[in-house]
Short mmCIF file of C-alpha atoms in Angstrom, two decimals:
data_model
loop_
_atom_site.label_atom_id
_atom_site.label_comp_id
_atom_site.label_asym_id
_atom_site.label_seq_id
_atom_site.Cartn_x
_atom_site.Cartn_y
_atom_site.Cartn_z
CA UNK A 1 0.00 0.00 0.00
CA UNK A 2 2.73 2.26 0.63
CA UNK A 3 4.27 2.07 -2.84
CA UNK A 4 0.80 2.70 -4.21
CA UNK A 5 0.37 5.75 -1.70
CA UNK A 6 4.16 7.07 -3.32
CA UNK A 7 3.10 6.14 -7.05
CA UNK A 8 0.43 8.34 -6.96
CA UNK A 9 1.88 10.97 -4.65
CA UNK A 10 4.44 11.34 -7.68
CA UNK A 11 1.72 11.71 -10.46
CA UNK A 12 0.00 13.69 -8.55
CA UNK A 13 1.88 16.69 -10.08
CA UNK A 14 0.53 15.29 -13.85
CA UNK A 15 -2.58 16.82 -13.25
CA UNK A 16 -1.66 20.19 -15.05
CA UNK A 17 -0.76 18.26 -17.82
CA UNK A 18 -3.35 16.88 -19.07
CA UNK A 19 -6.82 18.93 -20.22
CA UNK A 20 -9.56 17.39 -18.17
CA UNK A 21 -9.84 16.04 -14.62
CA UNK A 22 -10.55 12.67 -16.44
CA UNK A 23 -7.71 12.24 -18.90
CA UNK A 24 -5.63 13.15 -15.86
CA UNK A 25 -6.68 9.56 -13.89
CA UNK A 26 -7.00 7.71 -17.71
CA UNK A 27 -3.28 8.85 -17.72
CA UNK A 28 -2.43 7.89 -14.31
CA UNK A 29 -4.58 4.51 -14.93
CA UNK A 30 -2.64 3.77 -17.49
CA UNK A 31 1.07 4.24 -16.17
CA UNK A 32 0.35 2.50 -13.24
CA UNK A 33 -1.20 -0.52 -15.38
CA UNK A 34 2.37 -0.68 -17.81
CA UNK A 35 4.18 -0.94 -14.36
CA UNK A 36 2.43 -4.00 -13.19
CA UNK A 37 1.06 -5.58 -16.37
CA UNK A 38 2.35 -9.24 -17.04
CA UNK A 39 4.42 -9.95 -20.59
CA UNK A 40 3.80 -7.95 -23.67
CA UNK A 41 3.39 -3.93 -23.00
CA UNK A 42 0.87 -3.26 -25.39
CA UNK A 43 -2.26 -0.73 -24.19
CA UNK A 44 -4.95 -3.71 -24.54
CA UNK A 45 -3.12 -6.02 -22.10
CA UNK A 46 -3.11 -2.45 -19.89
CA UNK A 47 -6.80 -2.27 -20.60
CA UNK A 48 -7.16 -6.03 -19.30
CA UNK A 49 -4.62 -5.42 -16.08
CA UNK A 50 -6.72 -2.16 -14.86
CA UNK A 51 -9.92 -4.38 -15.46
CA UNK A 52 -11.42 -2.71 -18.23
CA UNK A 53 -11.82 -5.48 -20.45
CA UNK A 54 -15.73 -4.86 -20.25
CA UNK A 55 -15.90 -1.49 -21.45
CA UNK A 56 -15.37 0.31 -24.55
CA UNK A 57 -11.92 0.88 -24.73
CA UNK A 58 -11.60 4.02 -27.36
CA UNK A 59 -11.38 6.62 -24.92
CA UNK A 60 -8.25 5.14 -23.79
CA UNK A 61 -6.77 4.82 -27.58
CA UNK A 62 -7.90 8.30 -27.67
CA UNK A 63 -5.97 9.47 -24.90
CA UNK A 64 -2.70 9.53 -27.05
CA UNK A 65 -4.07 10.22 -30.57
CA UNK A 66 -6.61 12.63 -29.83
CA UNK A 67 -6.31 14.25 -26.31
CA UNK A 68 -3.78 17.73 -26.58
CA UNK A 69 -1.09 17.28 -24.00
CA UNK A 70 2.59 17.53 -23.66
CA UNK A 71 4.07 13.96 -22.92
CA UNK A 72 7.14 15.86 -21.86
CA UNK A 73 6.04 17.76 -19.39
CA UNK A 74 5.11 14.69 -17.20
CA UNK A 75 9.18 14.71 -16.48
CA UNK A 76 9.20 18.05 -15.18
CA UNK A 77 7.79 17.26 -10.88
CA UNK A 78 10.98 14.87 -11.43
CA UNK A 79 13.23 17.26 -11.81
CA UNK A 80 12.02 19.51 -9.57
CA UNK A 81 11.81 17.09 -6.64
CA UNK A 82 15.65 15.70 -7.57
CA UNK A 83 17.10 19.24 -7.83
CA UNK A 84 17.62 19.09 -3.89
CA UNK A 85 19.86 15.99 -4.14
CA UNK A 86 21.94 17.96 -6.39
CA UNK A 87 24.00 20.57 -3.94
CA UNK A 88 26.60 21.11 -5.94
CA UNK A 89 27.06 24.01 -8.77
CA UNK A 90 27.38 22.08 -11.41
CA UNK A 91 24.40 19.57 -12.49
CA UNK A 92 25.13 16.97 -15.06
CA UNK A 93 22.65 15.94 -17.82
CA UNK A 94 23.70 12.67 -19.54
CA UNK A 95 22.25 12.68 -23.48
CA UNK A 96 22.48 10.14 -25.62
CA UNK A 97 19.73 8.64 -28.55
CA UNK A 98 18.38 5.06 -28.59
CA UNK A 99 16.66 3.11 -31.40
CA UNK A 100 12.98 0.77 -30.92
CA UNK A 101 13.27 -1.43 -32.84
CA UNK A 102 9.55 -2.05 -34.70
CA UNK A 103 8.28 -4.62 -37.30
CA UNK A 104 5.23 -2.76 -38.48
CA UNK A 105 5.61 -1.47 -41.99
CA UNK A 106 2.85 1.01 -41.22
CA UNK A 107 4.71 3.02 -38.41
CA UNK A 108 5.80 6.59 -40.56
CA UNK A 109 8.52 7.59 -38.57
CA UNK A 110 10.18 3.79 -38.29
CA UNK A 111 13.30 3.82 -40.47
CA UNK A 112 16.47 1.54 -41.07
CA UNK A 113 19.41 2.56 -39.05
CA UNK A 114 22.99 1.05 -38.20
CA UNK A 115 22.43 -1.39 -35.84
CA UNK A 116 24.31 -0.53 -32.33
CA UNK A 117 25.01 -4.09 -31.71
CA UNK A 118 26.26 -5.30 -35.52
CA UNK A 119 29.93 -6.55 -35.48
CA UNK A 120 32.35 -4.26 -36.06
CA UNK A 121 33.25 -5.89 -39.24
CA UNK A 122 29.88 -6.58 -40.71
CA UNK A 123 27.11 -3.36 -40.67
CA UNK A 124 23.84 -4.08 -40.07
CA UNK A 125 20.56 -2.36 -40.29
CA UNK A 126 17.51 -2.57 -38.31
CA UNK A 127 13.74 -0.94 -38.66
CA UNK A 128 12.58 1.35 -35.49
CA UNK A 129 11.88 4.65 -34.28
CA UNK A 130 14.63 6.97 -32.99
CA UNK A 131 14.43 8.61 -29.51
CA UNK A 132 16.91 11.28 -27.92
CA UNK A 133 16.88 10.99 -24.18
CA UNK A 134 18.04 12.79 -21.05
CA UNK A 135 18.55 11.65 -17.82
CA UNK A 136 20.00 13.96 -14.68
CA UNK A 137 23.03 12.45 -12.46
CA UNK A 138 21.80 12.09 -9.31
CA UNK A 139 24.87 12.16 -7.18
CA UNK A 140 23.79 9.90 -4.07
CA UNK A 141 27.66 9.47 -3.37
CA UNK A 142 27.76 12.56 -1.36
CA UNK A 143 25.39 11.11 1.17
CA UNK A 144 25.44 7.61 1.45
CA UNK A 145 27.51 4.92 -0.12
CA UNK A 146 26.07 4.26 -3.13
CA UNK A 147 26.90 5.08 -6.94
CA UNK A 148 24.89 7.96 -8.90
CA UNK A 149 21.64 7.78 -10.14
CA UNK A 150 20.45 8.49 -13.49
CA UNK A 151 16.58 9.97 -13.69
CA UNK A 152 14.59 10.41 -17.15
CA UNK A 153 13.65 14.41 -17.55
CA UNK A 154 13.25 13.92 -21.47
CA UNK A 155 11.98 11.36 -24.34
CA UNK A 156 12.05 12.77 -27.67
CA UNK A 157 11.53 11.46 -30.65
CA UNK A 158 14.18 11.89 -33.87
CA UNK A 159 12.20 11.29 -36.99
CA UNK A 160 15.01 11.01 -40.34
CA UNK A 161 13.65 13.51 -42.57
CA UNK A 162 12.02 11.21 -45.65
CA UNK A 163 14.35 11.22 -49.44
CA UNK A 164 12.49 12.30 -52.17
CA UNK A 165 11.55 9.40 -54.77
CA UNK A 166 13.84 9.56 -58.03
CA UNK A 167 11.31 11.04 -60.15
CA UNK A 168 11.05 14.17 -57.71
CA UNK A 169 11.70 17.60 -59.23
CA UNK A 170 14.71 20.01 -57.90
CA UNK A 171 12.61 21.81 -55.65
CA UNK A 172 11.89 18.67 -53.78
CA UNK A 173 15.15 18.33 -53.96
CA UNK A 174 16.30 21.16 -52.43
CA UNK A 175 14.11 21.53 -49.97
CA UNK A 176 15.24 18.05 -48.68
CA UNK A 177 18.66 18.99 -48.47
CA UNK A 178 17.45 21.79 -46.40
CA UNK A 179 15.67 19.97 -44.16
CA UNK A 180 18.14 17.74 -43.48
CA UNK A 181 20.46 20.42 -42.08
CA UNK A 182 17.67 21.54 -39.55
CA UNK A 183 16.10 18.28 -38.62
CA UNK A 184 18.54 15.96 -37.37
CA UNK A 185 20.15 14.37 -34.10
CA UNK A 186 22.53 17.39 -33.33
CA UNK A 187 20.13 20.03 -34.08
CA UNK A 188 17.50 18.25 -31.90
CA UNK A 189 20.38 17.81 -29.06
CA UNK A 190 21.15 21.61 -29.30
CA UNK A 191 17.50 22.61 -29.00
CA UNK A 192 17.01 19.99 -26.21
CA UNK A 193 19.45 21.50 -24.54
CA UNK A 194 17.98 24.87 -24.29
CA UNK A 195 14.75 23.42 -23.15
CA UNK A 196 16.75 21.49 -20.22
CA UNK A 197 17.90 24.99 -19.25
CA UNK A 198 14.35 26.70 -19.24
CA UNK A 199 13.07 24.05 -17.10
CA UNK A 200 16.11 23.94 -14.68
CA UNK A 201 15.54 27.63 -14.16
CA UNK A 202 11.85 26.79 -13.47
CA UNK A 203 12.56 24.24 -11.19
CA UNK A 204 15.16 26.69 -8.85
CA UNK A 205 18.28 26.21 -10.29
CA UNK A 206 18.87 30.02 -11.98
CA UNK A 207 22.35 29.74 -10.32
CA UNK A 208 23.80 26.17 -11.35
CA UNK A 209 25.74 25.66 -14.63
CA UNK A 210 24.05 22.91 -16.49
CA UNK A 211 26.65 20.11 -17.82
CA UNK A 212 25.26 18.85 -20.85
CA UNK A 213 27.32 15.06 -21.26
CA UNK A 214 27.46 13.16 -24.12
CA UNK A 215 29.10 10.59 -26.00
CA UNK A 216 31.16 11.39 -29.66
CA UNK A 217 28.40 11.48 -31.74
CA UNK A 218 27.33 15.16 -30.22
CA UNK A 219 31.00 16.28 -30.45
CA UNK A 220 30.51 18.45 -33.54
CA UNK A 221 30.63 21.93 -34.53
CA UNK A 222 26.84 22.36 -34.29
CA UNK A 223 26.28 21.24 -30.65
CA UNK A 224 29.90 23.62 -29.62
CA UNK A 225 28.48 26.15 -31.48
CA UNK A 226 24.86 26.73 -29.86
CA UNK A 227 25.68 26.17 -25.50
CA UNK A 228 23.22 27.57 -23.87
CA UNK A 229 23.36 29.92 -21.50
CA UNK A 230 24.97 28.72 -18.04
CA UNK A 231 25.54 25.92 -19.59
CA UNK A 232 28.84 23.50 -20.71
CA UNK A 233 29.09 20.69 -23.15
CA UNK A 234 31.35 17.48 -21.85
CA UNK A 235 31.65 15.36 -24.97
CA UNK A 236 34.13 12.65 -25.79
CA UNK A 237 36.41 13.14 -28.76
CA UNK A 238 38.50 11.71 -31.34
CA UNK A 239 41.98 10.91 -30.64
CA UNK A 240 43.13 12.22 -33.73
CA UNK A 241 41.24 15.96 -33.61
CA UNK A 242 43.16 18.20 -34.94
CA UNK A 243 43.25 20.48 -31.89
CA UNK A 244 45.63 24.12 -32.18
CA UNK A 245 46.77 27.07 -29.57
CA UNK A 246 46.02 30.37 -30.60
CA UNK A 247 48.60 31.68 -32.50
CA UNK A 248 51.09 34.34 -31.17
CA UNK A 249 49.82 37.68 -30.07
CA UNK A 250 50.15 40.38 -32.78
CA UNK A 251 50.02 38.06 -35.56
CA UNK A 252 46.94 38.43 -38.31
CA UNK A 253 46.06 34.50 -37.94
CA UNK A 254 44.36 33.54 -35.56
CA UNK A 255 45.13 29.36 -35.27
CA UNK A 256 48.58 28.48 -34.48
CA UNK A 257 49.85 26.55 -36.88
CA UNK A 258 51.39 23.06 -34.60
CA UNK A 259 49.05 21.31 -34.23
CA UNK A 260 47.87 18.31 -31.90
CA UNK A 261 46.05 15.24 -30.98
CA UNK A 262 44.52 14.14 -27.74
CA UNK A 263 46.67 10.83 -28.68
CA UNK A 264 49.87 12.97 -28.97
CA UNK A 265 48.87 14.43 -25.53
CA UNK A 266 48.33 11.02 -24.15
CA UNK A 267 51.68 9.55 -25.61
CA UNK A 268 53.60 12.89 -24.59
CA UNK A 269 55.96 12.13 -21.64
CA UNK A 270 56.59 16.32 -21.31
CA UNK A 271 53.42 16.48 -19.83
CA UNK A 272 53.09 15.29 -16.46
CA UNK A 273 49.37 13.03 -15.22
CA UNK A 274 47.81 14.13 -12.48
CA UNK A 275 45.53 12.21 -9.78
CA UNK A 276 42.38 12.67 -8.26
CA UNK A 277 39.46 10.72 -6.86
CA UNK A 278 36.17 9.88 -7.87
CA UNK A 279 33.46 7.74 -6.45
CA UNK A 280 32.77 4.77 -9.49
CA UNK A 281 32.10 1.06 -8.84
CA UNK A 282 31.11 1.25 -5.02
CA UNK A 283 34.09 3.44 -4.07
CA UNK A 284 36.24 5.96 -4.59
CA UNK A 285 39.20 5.30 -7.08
CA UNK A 286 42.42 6.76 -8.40
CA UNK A 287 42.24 8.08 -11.83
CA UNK A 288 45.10 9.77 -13.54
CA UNK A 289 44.73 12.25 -16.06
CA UNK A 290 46.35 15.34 -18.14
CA UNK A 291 44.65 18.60 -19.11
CA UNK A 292 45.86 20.77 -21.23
CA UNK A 293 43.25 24.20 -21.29
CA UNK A 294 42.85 26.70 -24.18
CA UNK A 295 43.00 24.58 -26.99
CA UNK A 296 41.38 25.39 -30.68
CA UNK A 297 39.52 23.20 -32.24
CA UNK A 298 39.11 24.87 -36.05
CA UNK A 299 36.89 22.25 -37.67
CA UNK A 300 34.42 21.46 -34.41
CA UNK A 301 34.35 24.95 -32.29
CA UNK A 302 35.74 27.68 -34.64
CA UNK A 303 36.80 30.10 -32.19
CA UNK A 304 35.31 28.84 -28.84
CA UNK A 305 38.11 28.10 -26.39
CA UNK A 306 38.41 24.66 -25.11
CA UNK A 307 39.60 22.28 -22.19
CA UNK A 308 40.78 18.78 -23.24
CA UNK A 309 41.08 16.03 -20.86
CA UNK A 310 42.70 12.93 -21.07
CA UNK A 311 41.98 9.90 -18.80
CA UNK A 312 44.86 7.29 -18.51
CA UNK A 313 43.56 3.86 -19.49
CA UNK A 314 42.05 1.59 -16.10
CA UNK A 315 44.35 -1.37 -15.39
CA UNK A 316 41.98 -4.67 -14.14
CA UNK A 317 41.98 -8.10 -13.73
CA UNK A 318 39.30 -10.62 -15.00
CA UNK A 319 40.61 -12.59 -11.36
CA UNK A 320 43.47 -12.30 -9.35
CA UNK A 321 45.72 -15.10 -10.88
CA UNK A 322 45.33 -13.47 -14.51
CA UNK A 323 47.27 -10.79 -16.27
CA UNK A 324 46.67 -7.09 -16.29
CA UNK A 325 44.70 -5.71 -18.92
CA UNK A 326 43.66 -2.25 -19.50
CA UNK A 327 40.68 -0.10 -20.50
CA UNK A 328 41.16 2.11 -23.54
CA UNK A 329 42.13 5.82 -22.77
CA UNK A 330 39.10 8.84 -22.49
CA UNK A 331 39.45 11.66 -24.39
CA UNK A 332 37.04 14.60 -23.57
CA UNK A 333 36.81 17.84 -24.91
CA UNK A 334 34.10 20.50 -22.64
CA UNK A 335 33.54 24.29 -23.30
CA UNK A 336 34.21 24.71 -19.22
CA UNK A 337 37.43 26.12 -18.82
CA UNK A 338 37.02 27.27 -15.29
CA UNK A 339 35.12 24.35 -13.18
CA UNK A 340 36.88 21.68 -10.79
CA UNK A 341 37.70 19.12 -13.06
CA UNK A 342 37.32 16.73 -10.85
CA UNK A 343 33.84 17.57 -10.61
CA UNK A 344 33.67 16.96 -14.69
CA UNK A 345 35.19 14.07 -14.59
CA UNK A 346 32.80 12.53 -11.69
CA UNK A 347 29.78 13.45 -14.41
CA UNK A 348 31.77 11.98 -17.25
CA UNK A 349 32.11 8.16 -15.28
CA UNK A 350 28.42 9.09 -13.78
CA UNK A 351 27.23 9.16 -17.84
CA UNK A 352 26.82 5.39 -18.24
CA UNK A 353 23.76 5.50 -16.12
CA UNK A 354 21.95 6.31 -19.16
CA UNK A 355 22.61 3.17 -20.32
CA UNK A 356 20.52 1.74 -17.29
CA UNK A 357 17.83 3.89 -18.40
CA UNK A 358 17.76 2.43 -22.16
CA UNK A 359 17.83 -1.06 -20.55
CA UNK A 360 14.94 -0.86 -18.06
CA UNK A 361 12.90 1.06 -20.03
CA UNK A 362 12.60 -1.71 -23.12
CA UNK A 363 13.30 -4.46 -21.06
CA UNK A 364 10.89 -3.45 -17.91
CA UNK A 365 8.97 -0.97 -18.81
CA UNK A 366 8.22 -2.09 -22.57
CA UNK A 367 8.46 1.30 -24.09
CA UNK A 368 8.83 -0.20 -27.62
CA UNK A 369 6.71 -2.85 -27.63
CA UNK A 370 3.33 -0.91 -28.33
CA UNK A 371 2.43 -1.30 -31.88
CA UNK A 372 0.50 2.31 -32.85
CA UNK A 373 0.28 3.24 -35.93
CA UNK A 374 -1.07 6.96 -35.22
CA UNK A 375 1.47 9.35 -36.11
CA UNK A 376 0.91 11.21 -32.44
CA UNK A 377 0.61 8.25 -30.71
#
């Protein structure tokens, strides 16, 4: 009873969301009947676990193709009520996309994609829908011993904008190519991002610096380019960017012309690592690093100034009486150039709780597994 009492103590804060006093407890019906229903996620086994089998069931299909509401907004009590396990100034935001995988020929925003798990050696493709997700680091560390906790604030879908047939004229065309330079995963992670700031401000936070972390896929010129306001992008890079100083003062250009690699950094005995500790695993462990600050990045930040880190590979053991192998070396570039960096680096090892999310959500929760054919549903 007292998980019931908390479930709906939660939802309670949906009630702005949706329209009608009605849709509000269809809506809350609903998640609680995905949480508890038995095998297949679909909405009619939801209709069966909430006992509606007996009644007409098309004001609950109706719900999601016909009721206005924001789905998004349902995330926003979370991060409101998390905020206060957050003390510190900076507040990470792992990002990352993830692909549901669907069968139905029928679905118009399915698509074929690289599949994530394909060999490296053999690509393969797979049907499904496209989502961009966001999850805040809970850091629990700093009060108890337990690792950080990553909680959904956003599910967005990334439709591929549609190629014109071959008998299409040029101004199809064109306007495809346009499109495809507005509406695609980096735009829709820059434009995320600014959302994630409104609604941090609207939750309290007007005075943390929002840590937007992601994996190399965001590590472009069009997520550097558009940061937010009070906000810094922690991406991991290539470890053969072409990275540059500014050149010397007085001189017309404005890249130096040496150049260099994260790898060269890595590989460079000159410069000296440096320790510090982070909570990862169940405890707090050593990590070496280098940083070298003020770096150029021509092709992927133009102009904007940048910090790159470089994480010394993790020795481990598969058991004690085997030999030592290693982890392969981290190489992040982040528009913060003034932050702890040990704080960064605690929300860079804190970003694989996204990962979590992905898995419980298809696996537990059965987010893909509904078969709707409705474009809004």
């Amino acid at each position: 009873m007292s998980l019931l009492s908390e479930f709906l103590a939660i939802t309670a804060d949906w009630r702005r969301v949706f329209p009608q006093q009605r849709t509000f407890v269809r809506g809350v019906r609903q998640a609680l009947g995905s949480l508890i229903c038995l095998g297949r996620r679909c909405l009619t086994r939801i209709i069966w676990t909430n006992g509606g089998q007996d009644s007409s069931w098309s004001a609950e299909y109706f719900l999601h193709s016909r009721c206005k509401w924001e789905p998004q907004e349902l995330f926003r009590p979370s991060l409101k009520s998390a905020l206060e396990y957050c003390p510190q100034r900076l507040v990470g935001v792992a990002l990352d996309d993830t692909k549901l995988r669907k069968t139905g020929r029928s679905i118009q925003q399915a698509f074929y994609q690289r599949d994530p798990m394909s060999s490296p050696f053999h690509l393969n493709l797979v049907l499904g829908l496209r989502f961009l997700q966001a999850s805040l680091l809970v850091p629990l560390h700093r009060s108890a011993p337990v690792g950080t906790r990553a909680l959904p604030i956003r599910f967005q879908e990334v439709s591929r904008v549609k190629r014109p047939g071959k008998k299409a004229s040029d101004a199809e065309k064109k306007q495809y190519r346009e499109a495809v330079k507005t509406k695609n995963l980096s735009r829709s992670f820059v434009e995320m991002g600014k959302q994630l700031r409104q609604e941090l401000d609207q939750a309290g936070g007007n005075e943390k610096i929002l840590v937007l972390t992601a994996d190399g896929s965001f590590c472009n010129r069009t997520c550097f380019g558009e940061i937010p306001d009070r906000s810094v992008l922690l991406a991991r890079a290539r470890k053969d960017a072409k990275l540059c100083f500014r050149d010397a003062a007085g001189s017309r250009r404005f890249y130096g012309v040496e150049k260099l690699t994260p790898e060269q950094v890595r590989k460079d005995d000159g410069r000296e690592w440096k320790t510090t500790k982070i909570f990862y695993g169940g405890k707090r462990r050593v990590i070496r690093y280098k940083e070298v600050s003020d770096v150029y990045w021509q092709r992927g930040a133009g102009k904007r100034p940048l910090r790159l880190i470089v994480v010394a590979p993790t020795p481990y053991r598969k058991s004690q009486s085997k030999k030592l192998y290693y982890r392969d070396p981290a190489y992040l570039l982040t528009s913060d150039l003034r932050s702890s960096l040990k704080q960064l680096l605690q929300i860079y090892f804190d970003r694989w709780q996204i990962e979590v999310n992905h898995r419980e959500e298809k696996d537990t929760l059965g987010v893909r597994q509904a078969q709707l054919w409705n474009v809004t549903s």
